[in-house]
N, CA, C and O atoms as a Tinker XYZ file with bonds, in Angstrom:
   340  protein
     1  N     28.125000  -19.688000   -2.637000    73     2
     2  CA    26.846000  -19.049000   -2.333000    64     1     3
     3  C     27.099000  -17.571000   -2.034000    63     2     4     5
     4  O     28.039000  -17.236000   -1.314000    81     3
     5  N     26.293000  -16.716000   -2.566000    73     3     6
     6  CA    26.535000  -15.289000   -2.391000    64     5     7
     7  C     25.893000  -14.754000   -1.113000    63     6     8     9
     8  O     25.183000  -15.473000   -0.409000    81     7
     9  N     26.149000  -13.509000   -0.834000    73     7    10
    10  CA    25.689000  -12.864000    0.398000    64     9    11
    11  C     24.168000  -12.823000    0.472000    63    10    12    13
    12  O     23.593000  -13.097000    1.526000    81    11
    13  N     23.512000  -12.485000   -0.632000    73    11    14
    14  CA    22.047000  -12.403000   -0.637000    64    13    15
    15  C     21.422000  -13.749000   -0.305000    63    14    16    17
    16  O     20.498000  -13.817000    0.506000    81    15
    17  N     21.908000  -14.814000   -0.917000    73    15    18
    18  CA    21.369000  -16.147000   -0.650000    64    17    19
    19  C     21.549000  -16.529000    0.807000    63    18    20    21
    20  O     20.636000  -17.077000    1.425000    81    19
    21  N     22.722000  -16.243000    1.360000    73    19    22
    22  CA    22.979000  -16.538000    2.771000    64    21    23
    23  C     22.033000  -15.762000    3.671000    63    22    24    25
    24  O     21.486000  -16.315000    4.624000    81    23
    25  N     21.840000  -14.496000    3.378000    73    23    26
    26  CA    20.965000  -13.654000    4.188000    64    25    27
    27  C     19.525000  -14.149000    4.141000    63    26    28    29
    28  O     18.848000  -14.194000    5.168000    81    27
    29  N     19.059000  -14.517000    2.958000    73    27    30
    30  CA    17.682000  -14.977000    2.817000    64    29    31
    31  C     17.448000  -16.313000    3.509000    63    30    32    33
    32  O     16.354000  -16.558000    4.016000    81    31
    33  N     18.458000  -17.184000    3.539000    73    31    34
    34  CA    18.314000  -18.461000    4.230000    64    33    35
    35  C     18.200000  -18.261000    5.729000    63    34    36    37
    36  O     17.435000  -18.957000    6.396000    81    35
    37  N     18.960000  -17.311000    6.263000    73    35    38
    38  CA    18.940000  -17.060000    7.700000    64    37    39
    39  C     17.675000  -16.328000    8.117000    63    38    40    41
    40  O     17.102000  -16.627000    9.165000    81    39
    41  N     17.238000  -15.383000    7.315000    73    39    42
    42  CA    16.070000  -14.570000    7.634000    64    41    43
    43  C     15.187000  -14.464000    6.396000    63    42    44    45
    44  O     15.336000  -13.518000    5.623000    81    43
    45  N     14.274000  -15.408000    6.188000    73    43    46
    46  CA    13.486000  -15.441000    4.950000    64    45    47
    47  C     12.596000  -14.236000    4.717000    63    46    48    49
    48  O     12.244000  -13.964000    3.569000    81    47
    49  N     12.215000  -13.502000    5.752000    73    47    50
    50  CA    11.344000  -12.340000    5.555000    64    49    51
    51  C     12.116000  -11.052000    5.311000    63    50    52    53
    52  O     11.518000   -9.990000    5.138000    81    51
    53  N     13.440000  -11.140000    5.298000    73    51    54
    54  CA    14.257000   -9.954000    5.104000    64    53    55
    55  C     14.175000   -9.506000    3.642000    63    54    56    57
    56  O     13.964000  -10.321000    2.744000    81    55
    57  N     14.340000   -8.238000    3.423000    73    55    58
    58  CA    14.398000   -7.652000    2.090000    64    57    59
    59  C     13.098000   -7.806000    1.310000    63    58    60    61
    60  O     13.117000   -8.212000    0.148000    81    59
    61  N     11.976000   -7.487000    1.935000    73    59    62
    62  CA    10.719000   -7.482000    1.204000    64    61    63
    63  C     10.712000   -6.352000    0.179000    63    62    64    65
    64  O      9.997000   -6.415000   -0.820000    81    63
    65  N     11.508000   -5.324000    0.432000    73    63    66
    66  CA    11.681000   -4.218000   -0.513000    64    65    67
    67  C     13.057000   -4.311000   -1.129000    63    66    68    69
    68  O     14.007000   -4.740000   -0.475000    81    67
    69  N     13.170000   -3.913000   -2.381000    73    67    70
    70  CA    14.459000   -3.810000   -3.048000    64    69    71
    71  C     14.780000   -2.325000   -3.158000    63    70    72    73
    72  O     13.895000   -1.516000   -3.437000    81    71
    73  N     16.024000   -1.967000   -2.942000    73    71    74
    74  CA    16.441000   -0.575000   -2.946000    64    73    75
    75  C     15.904000    0.189000   -4.163000    63    74    76    77
    76  O     16.076000   -0.247000   -5.302000    81    75
    77  N     15.273000    1.298000   -3.921000    73    75    78
    78  CA    14.694000    2.219000   -4.908000    64    77    79
    79  C     13.402000    1.738000   -5.568000    63    78    80    81
    80  O     12.757000    2.509000   -6.278000    81    79
    81  N     13.018000    0.499000   -5.352000    73    79    82
    82  CA    11.741000    0.008000   -5.865000    64    81    83
    83  C     10.695000    0.243000   -4.782000    63    82    84    85
    84  O     10.871000   -0.188000   -3.642000    81    83
    85  N      9.627000    0.912000   -5.127000    73    83    86
    86  CA     8.645000    1.325000   -4.126000    64    85    87
    87  C      7.527000    0.310000   -3.926000    63    86    88    89
    88  O      6.448000    0.655000   -3.442000    81    87
    89  N      7.785000   -0.941000   -4.298000    73    87    90
    90  CA     6.793000   -2.002000   -4.142000    64    89    91
    91  C      7.436000   -3.182000   -3.424000    63    90    92    93
    92  O      8.600000   -3.510000   -3.657000    81    91
    93  N      6.664000   -3.812000   -2.552000    73    91    94
    94  CA     7.145000   -5.008000   -1.855000    64    93    95
    95  C      7.172000   -6.188000   -2.829000    63    94    96    97
    96  O      6.485000   -6.187000   -3.850000    81    95
    97  N      7.964000   -7.172000   -2.496000    73    95    98
    98  CA     8.057000   -8.355000   -3.354000    64    97    99
    99  C      6.714000   -9.064000   -3.496000    63    98   100   101
   100  O      6.422000   -9.628000   -4.550000    81    99
   101  N      5.892000   -9.041000   -2.442000    73    99   102
   102  CA     4.610000   -9.739000   -2.528000    64   101   103
   103  C      3.563000   -8.987000   -3.361000    63   102   104   105
   104  O      2.450000   -9.479000   -3.548000    81   103
   105  N      3.917000   -7.803000   -3.856000    73   103   106
   106  CA     3.036000   -7.051000   -4.753000    64   105   107
   107  C      3.326000   -7.380000   -6.216000    63   106   108   109
   108  O      2.541000   -7.022000   -7.095000    81   107
   109  N      4.436000   -8.052000   -6.488000    73   107   110
   110  CA     4.878000   -8.325000   -7.860000    64   109   111
   111  C      4.450000   -9.727000   -8.252000    63   110   112   113
   112  O      4.752000  -10.698000   -7.558000    81   111
   113  N      3.742000   -9.826000   -9.372000    73   111   114
   114  CA     3.238000  -11.119000   -9.840000    64   113   115
   115  C      4.197000  -11.767000  -10.833000    63   114   116   117
   116  O      4.526000  -12.945000  -10.699000    81   115
   117  N      4.652000  -10.999000  -11.835000    73   115   118
   118  CA     5.520000  -11.524000  -12.891000    64   117   119
   119  C      6.483000  -10.429000  -13.334000    63   118   120   121
   120  O      6.271000   -9.245000  -13.073000    81   119
   121  N      7.550000  -10.859000  -14.012000    73   119   122
   122  CA     8.480000   -9.882000  -14.573000    64   121   123
   123  C      9.082000  -10.400000  -15.870000    63   122   124   125
   124  O      9.086000  -11.599000  -16.151000    81   123
   125  N      9.587000   -9.456000  -16.645000    73   123   126
   126  CA    10.397000   -9.764000  -17.814000    64   125   127
   127  C     11.462000   -8.682000  -17.880000    63   126   128   129
   128  O     11.210000   -7.524000  -17.549000    81   127
   129  N     12.652000   -9.072000  -18.311000    73   127   130
   130  CA    13.756000   -8.115000  -18.387000    64   129   131
   131  C     14.325000   -8.104000  -19.799000    63   130   132   133
   132  O     14.380000   -9.131000  -20.475000    81   131
   133  N     14.742000   -6.928000  -20.222000    73   131   134
   134  CA    15.380000   -6.765000  -21.520000    64   133   135
   135  C     16.411000   -5.658000  -21.398000    63   134   136   137
   136  O     16.064000   -4.507000  -21.136000    81   135
   137  N     17.658000   -5.996000  -21.585000    73   135   138
   138  CA    18.755000   -5.018000  -21.546000    64   137   139
   139  C     18.783000   -4.223000  -20.232000    63   138   140   141
   140  O     19.065000   -3.025000  -20.232000    81   139
   141  N     18.489000   -4.899000  -19.119000    73   139   142
   142  CA    18.554000   -4.245000  -17.811000    64   141   143
   143  C     17.320000   -3.458000  -17.416000    63   142   144   145
   144  O     17.280000   -2.860000  -16.341000    81   143
   145  N     16.310000   -3.454000  -18.281000    73   143   146
   146  CA    15.049000   -2.777000  -17.962000    64   145   147
   147  C     14.028000   -3.858000  -17.620000    63   146   148   149
   148  O     13.764000   -4.751000  -18.425000    81   147
   149  N     13.463000   -3.768000  -16.430000    73   147   150
   150  CA    12.519000   -4.766000  -15.951000    64   149   151
   151  C     11.099000   -4.226000  -16.062000    63   150   152   153
   152  O     10.801000   -3.124000  -15.601000    81   151
   153  N     10.234000   -5.014000  -16.677000    73   151   154
   154  CA     8.802000   -4.721000  -16.672000    64   153   155
   155  C      8.197000   -5.644000  -15.629000    63   154   156   157
   156  O      8.337000   -6.865000  -15.704000    81   155
   157  N      7.526000   -5.049000  -14.662000    73   155   158
   158  CA     6.965000   -5.788000  -13.538000    64   157   159
   159  C      5.445000   -5.698000  -13.582000    63   158   160   161
   160  O      4.883000   -4.604000  -13.622000    81   159
   161  N      4.780000   -6.856000  -13.577000    73   159   162
   162  CA     3.328000   -6.892000  -13.488000    64   161   163
   163  C      2.984000   -7.014000  -12.015000    63   162   164   165
   164  O      3.321000   -7.999000  -11.357000    81   163
   165  N      2.305000   -5.989000  -11.512000    73   163   166
   166  CA     1.896000   -6.009000  -10.115000    64   165   167
   167  C      0.586000   -6.775000   -9.978000    63   166   168   169
   168  O     -0.161000   -6.912000  -10.947000    81   167
   169  N      0.314000   -7.262000   -8.798000    73   167   170
   170  CA    -0.916000   -8.036000   -8.556000    64   169   171
   171  C     -2.172000   -7.200000   -8.734000    63   170   172   173
   172  O     -3.257000   -7.753000   -8.917000    81   171
   173  N     -2.048000   -5.874000   -8.686000    73   171   174
   174  CA    -3.207000   -5.006000   -8.910000    64   173   175
   175  C     -3.450000   -4.741000  -10.401000    63   174   176   177
   176  O     -4.360000   -3.991000  -10.754000    81   175
   177  N     -2.638000   -5.355000  -11.280000    73   175   178
   178  CA    -2.803000   -5.213000  -12.722000    64   177   179
   179  C     -1.939000   -4.139000  -13.356000    63   178   180   181
   180  O     -1.840000   -4.074000  -14.581000    81   179
   181  N     -1.321000   -3.307000  -12.562000    73   179   182
   182  CA    -0.463000   -2.239000  -13.067000    64   181   183
   183  C      0.860000   -2.829000  -13.553000    63   182   184   185
   184  O      1.392000   -3.756000  -12.943000    81   183
   185  N      1.388000   -2.287000  -14.657000    73   183   186
   186  CA     2.703000   -2.671000  -15.157000    64   185   187
   187  C      3.631000   -1.477000  -14.948000    63   186   188   189
   188  O      3.317000   -0.356000  -15.347000    81   187
   189  N      4.774000   -1.732000  -14.320000    73   187   190
   190  CA     5.749000   -0.663000  -14.092000    64   189   191
   191  C      7.095000   -1.090000  -14.660000    63   190   192   193
   192  O      7.371000   -2.280000  -14.810000    81   191
   193  N      7.920000   -0.112000  -14.972000    73   191   194
   194  CA     9.287000   -0.377000  -15.402000    64   193   195
   195  C     10.234000    0.008000  -14.270000    63   194   196   197
   196  O      9.990000    0.962000  -13.531000    81   195
   197  N     11.320000   -0.755000  -14.152000    73   195   198
   198  CA    12.313000   -0.501000  -13.121000    64   197   199
   199  C     13.679000   -0.820000  -13.694000    63   198   200   201
   200  O     13.871000   -1.857000  -14.330000    81   199
   201  N     14.635000    0.085000  -13.462000    73   199   202
   202  CA    16.011000   -0.125000  -13.914000    64   201   203
   203  C     16.902000   -0.166000  -12.675000    63   202   204   205
   204  O     17.251000    0.878000  -12.125000    81   203
   205  N     17.272000   -1.374000  -12.233000    73   203   206
   206  CA    18.125000   -1.486000  -11.050000    64   205   207
   207  C     19.584000   -1.206000  -11.401000    63   206   208   209
   208  O     19.989000   -1.326000  -12.558000    81   207
   209  N     20.361000   -0.834000  -10.395000    73   207   210
   210  CA    21.792000   -0.617000  -10.613000    64   209   211
   211  C     22.481000   -1.918000  -10.987000    63   210   212   213
   212  O     23.407000   -1.920000  -11.799000    81   211
   213  N     22.040000   -3.023000  -10.404000    73   211   214
   214  CA    22.644000   -4.329000  -10.671000    64   213   215
   215  C     21.530000   -5.295000  -11.103000    63   214   216   217
   216  O     20.863000   -5.889000  -10.256000    81   215
   217  N     21.331000   -5.451000  -12.413000    73   215   218
   218  CA    20.246000   -6.308000  -12.901000    64   217   219
   219  C     20.349000   -7.764000  -12.437000    63   218   220   221
   220  O     19.328000   -8.391000  -12.157000    81   219
   221  N     21.560000   -8.307000  -12.351000    73   219   222
   222  CA    21.713000   -9.690000  -11.907000    64   221   223
   223  C     21.269000   -9.853000  -10.459000    63   222   224   225
   224  O     20.608000  -10.833000  -10.115000    81   223
   225  N     21.626000   -8.909000   -9.625000    73   223   226
   226  CA    21.238000   -8.948000   -8.214000    64   225   227
   227  C     19.717000   -8.823000   -8.081000    63   226   228   229
   228  O     19.102000   -9.518000   -7.272000    81   227
   229  N     19.119000   -7.940000   -8.875000    73   227   230
   230  CA    17.668000   -7.761000   -8.833000    64   229   231
   231  C     16.959000   -9.034000   -9.304000    63   230   232   233
   232  O     15.966000   -9.448000   -8.704000    81   231
   233  N     17.462000   -9.655000  -10.372000    73   231   234
   234  CA    16.882000  -10.907000  -10.862000    64   233   235
   235  C     16.957000  -11.980000   -9.788000    63   234   236   237
   236  O     15.992000  -12.714000   -9.573000    81   235
   237  N     18.081000  -12.072000   -9.122000    73   235   238
   238  CA    18.243000  -13.048000   -8.042000    64   237   239
   239  C     17.247000  -12.780000   -6.912000    63   238   240   241
   240  O     16.666000  -13.711000   -6.355000    81   239
   241  N     17.058000  -11.508000   -6.583000    73   239   242
   242  CA    16.101000  -11.140000   -5.536000    64   241   243
   243  C     14.686000  -11.553000   -5.931000    63   242   244   245
   244  O     13.961000  -12.141000   -5.129000    81   243
   245  N     14.292000  -11.240000   -7.182000    73   243   246
   246  CA    12.963000  -11.622000   -7.665000    64   245   247
   247  C     12.776000  -13.137000   -7.611000    63   246   248   249
   248  O     11.746000  -13.628000   -7.148000    81   247
   249  N     13.784000  -13.871000   -8.088000    73   247   250
   250  CA    13.704000  -15.331000   -8.076000    64   249   251
   251  C     13.588000  -15.867000   -6.656000    63   250   252   253
   252  O     12.828000  -16.802000   -6.401000    81   251
   253  N     14.340000  -15.277000   -5.731000    73   251   254
   254  CA    14.308000  -15.748000   -4.339000    64   253   255
   255  C     12.955000  -15.491000   -3.689000    63   254   256   257
   256  O     12.585000  -16.168000   -2.730000    81   255
   257  N     12.221000  -14.521000   -4.204000    73   255   258
   258  CA    10.894000  -14.199000   -3.673000    64   257   259
   259  C      9.780000  -14.950000   -4.405000    63   258   260   261
   260  O      8.602000  -14.789000   -4.086000    81   259
   261  N     10.160000  -15.772000   -5.387000    73   259   262
   262  CA     9.170000  -16.574000   -6.097000    64   261   263
   263  C      8.398000  -15.822000   -7.161000    63   262   264   265
   264  O      7.319000  -16.258000   -7.565000    81   263
   265  N      8.931000  -14.697000   -7.624000    73   263   266
   266  CA     8.270000  -13.932000   -8.684000    64   265   267
   267  C      8.562000  -14.616000  -10.015000    63   266   268   269
   268  O      9.716000  -14.901000  -10.333000    81   267
   269  N      7.517000  -14.875000  -10.788000    73   267   270
   270  CA     7.656000  -15.621000  -12.033000    64   269   271
   271  C      8.298000  -14.779000  -13.134000    63   270   272   273
   272  O      7.876000  -13.655000  -13.404000    81   271
   273  N      9.327000  -15.347000  -13.761000    73   271   274
   274  CA     9.970000  -14.742000  -14.924000    64   273   275
   275  C      9.222000  -15.263000  -16.146000    63   274   276   277
   276  O      9.310000  -16.451000  -16.458000    81   275
   277  N      8.489000  -14.399000  -16.844000    73   275   278
   278  CA     7.666000  -14.880000  -17.956000    64   277   279
   279  C      8.496000  -15.330000  -19.151000    63   278   280   281
   280  O      7.963000  -15.962000  -20.063000    81   279
   281  N      9.774000  -15.022000  -19.165000    73   279   282
   282  CA    10.648000  -15.487000  -20.231000    64   281   283
   283  C     11.166000  -16.884000  -19.938000    63   282   284   285
   284  O     11.797000  -17.495000  -20.800000    81   283
   285  N     10.917000  -17.397000  -18.759000    73   283   286
   286  CA    11.479000  -18.691000  -18.372000    64   285   287
   287  C     12.860000  -18.462000  -17.801000    63   286   288   289
   288  O     13.054000  -17.574000  -16.971000    81   287
   289  N     13.818000  -19.256000  -18.238000    73   287   290
   290  CA    15.183000  -19.083000  -17.759000    64   289   291
   291  C     15.701000  -17.729000  -18.230000    63   290   292   293
   292  O     15.625000  -17.397000  -19.413000    81   291
   293  N     16.228000  -16.954000  -17.284000    73   291   294
   294  CA    16.705000  -15.607000  -17.615000    64   293   295
   295  C     17.919000  -15.680000  -18.534000    63   294   296   297
   296  O     18.901000  -16.359000  -18.233000    81   295
   297  N     17.841000  -14.986000  -19.634000    73   295   298
   298  CA    18.980000  -14.856000  -20.527000    64   297   299
   299  C     19.240000  -13.376000  -20.718000    63   298   300   301
   300  O     18.407000  -12.537000  -20.375000    81   299
   301  N     20.369000  -13.073000  -21.251000    73   299   302
   302  CA    20.718000  -11.679000  -21.490000    64   301   303
   303  C     20.626000  -11.420000  -22.989000    63   302   304   305
   304  O     21.595000  -11.672000  -23.705000    81   303
   305  N     19.488000  -10.924000  -23.490000    73   303   306
   306  CA    19.332000  -10.721000  -24.923000    64   305   307
   307  C     20.255000   -9.654000  -25.487000    63   306   308   309
   308  O     20.464000   -9.613000  -26.700000    81   307
   309  N     20.808000   -8.798000  -24.655000    73   307   310
   310  CA    21.722000   -7.760000  -25.136000    64   309   311
   311  C     23.146000   -8.268000  -25.285000    63   310   312   313
   312  O     23.964000   -7.638000  -25.956000    81   311
   313  N     23.447000   -9.393000  -24.670000    73   311   314
   314  CA    24.815000   -9.878000  -24.673000    64   313   315
   315  C     25.343000  -10.066000  -26.093000    63   314   316   317
   316  O     26.476000   -9.681000  -26.379000    81   315
   317  N     24.550000  -10.645000  -26.982000    73   315   318
   318  CA    25.013000  -10.884000  -28.342000    64   317   319
   319  C     25.256000   -9.595000  -29.115000    63   318   320   321
   320  O     26.041000   -9.589000  -30.064000    81   319
   321  N     24.603000   -8.508000  -28.733000    73   319   322
   322  CA    24.799000   -7.225000  -29.393000    64   321   323
   323  C     26.216000   -6.713000  -29.138000    63   322   324   325
   324  O     26.840000   -6.132000  -30.027000    81   323
   325  N     26.720000   -6.931000  -27.925000    73   323   326
   326  CA    27.999000   -6.369000  -27.534000    64   325   327
   327  C     29.179000   -7.317000  -27.701000    63   326   328   329
   328  O     30.327000   -6.871000  -27.699000    81   327
   329  N     28.924000   -8.601000  -27.844000    73   327   330
   330  CA    30.018000   -9.562000  -27.990000    64   329   331
   331  C     30.486000   -9.613000  -29.425000    63   330   332   333
   332  O     29.692000   -9.522000  -30.361000    81   331
   333  N     31.790000   -9.762000  -29.583000    73   331   334
   334  CA    32.344000   -9.961000  -30.917000    64   333   335
   335  C     32.233000  -11.428000  -31.260000    63   334   336   337
   336  O     32.403000  -12.289000  -30.396000    81   335
   337  N     31.954000  -11.710000  -32.493000    73   335   338
   338  CA    31.839000  -13.117000  -32.916000    64   337   339
   339  C     33.000000  -13.516000  -33.767000    63   338   340
   340  O     33.074000  -14.661000  -34.213000    81   339
């Protein structure tokens, strides 16, 4: 279990904000990610883009806050571009 999961279990209201994102988790309705760029649908209808330093950590944070991933299970669509076959 990672540090974020441990922290959230001990204090569920912690980290309502994610570093550099100017919106609380309860303002975000849905998200989709592509190549580390996140499109976030806010509850007010606005769509914003956000590029976190660590996309996996940000995805975990969104999931822990119950924000719906419209792609379903998160996959990395860029991975096949960079992997040798």
